[in-house]
C-alpha atoms as one frame of an Amber mdcrd trajectory, in Angstrom:
protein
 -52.384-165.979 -45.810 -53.115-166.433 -49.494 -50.463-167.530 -51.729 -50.674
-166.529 -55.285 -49.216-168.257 -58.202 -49.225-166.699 -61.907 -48.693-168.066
 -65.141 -45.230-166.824 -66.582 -47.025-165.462 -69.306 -48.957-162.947 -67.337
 -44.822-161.621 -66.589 -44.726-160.217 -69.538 -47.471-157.687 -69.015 -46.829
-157.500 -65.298 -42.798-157.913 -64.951 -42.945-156.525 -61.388 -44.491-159.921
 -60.455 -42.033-161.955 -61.617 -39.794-163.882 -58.662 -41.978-162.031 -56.139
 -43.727-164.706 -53.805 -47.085-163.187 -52.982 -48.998-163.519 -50.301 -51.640
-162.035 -49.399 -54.002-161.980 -46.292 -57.136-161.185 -47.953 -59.991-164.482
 -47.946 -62.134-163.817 -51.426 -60.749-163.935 -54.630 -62.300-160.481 -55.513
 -60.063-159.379 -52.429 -56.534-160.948 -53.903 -57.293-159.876 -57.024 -57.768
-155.974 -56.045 -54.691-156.836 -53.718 -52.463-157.653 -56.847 -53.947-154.846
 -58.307 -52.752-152.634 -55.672 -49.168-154.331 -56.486 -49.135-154.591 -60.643
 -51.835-151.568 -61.687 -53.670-152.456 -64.528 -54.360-156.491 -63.377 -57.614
-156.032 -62.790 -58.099-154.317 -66.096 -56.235-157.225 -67.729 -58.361-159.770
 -66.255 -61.820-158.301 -65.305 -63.965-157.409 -68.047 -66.107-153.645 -67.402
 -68.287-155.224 -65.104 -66.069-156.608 -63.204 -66.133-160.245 -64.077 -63.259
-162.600 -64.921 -62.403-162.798 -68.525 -63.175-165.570 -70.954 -59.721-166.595
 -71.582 -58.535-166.283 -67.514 -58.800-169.258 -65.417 -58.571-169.022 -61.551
 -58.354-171.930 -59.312 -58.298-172.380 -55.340 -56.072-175.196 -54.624 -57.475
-178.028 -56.815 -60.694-176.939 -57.558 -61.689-174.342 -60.350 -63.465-171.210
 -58.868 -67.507-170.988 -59.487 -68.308-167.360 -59.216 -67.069-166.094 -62.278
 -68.674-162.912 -61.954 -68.479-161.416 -58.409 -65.445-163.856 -57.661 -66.835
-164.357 -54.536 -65.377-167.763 -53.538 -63.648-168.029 -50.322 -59.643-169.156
 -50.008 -59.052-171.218 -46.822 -56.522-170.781 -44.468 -52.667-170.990 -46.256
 -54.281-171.872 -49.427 -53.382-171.220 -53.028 -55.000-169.059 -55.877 -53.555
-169.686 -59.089 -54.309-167.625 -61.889 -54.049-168.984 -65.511 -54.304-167.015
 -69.066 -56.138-169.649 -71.188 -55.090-170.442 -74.426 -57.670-171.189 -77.355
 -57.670-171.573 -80.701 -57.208-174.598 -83.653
């Protein structure tokens, strides 16, 4: 299973997240992501651009290690691991 982690920001849009552990069994990030979808409608929209592809200011990471395939978010979660999901923050 895939656990997911969220920044409490993200709450604010999606409050039916918030103190929910979730885990999911899908392996790919593309496949948690439609899973939370599924969950909170409207996540994908908040964090895929129109073609699909993770947003500028959204940082995912598996475990430790940033994800690579910003675009298809094809990366691969191992076995009980974590996908955190991160708004960025930008600015001056």
């Amino acid at each position: 299973m895939t656990r997911v982690e969220i920044t409490p920001h993200l709450y604010r849009f999606f409050p039916m997240l918030e103190n929910r552990e979730i885990c999911i069994p899908e392996v790919s990030v593309a496949e948690v992501i439609q899973a939370i979808d599924r969950i909170a409608p409207g996540f994908c929209d908040y964090i895929l651009d129109e073609h699909g592809a993770l947003r500028r200011h959204i940082m995912l990471s598996i475990n430790e290690t940033v994800v690579i395939d910003r675009k298809t978010l094809s990366d691969r979660i191992p076995d009980n691991g974590t996908l955190f999901i991160f708004q960025a923050l930008t600015g001056g």
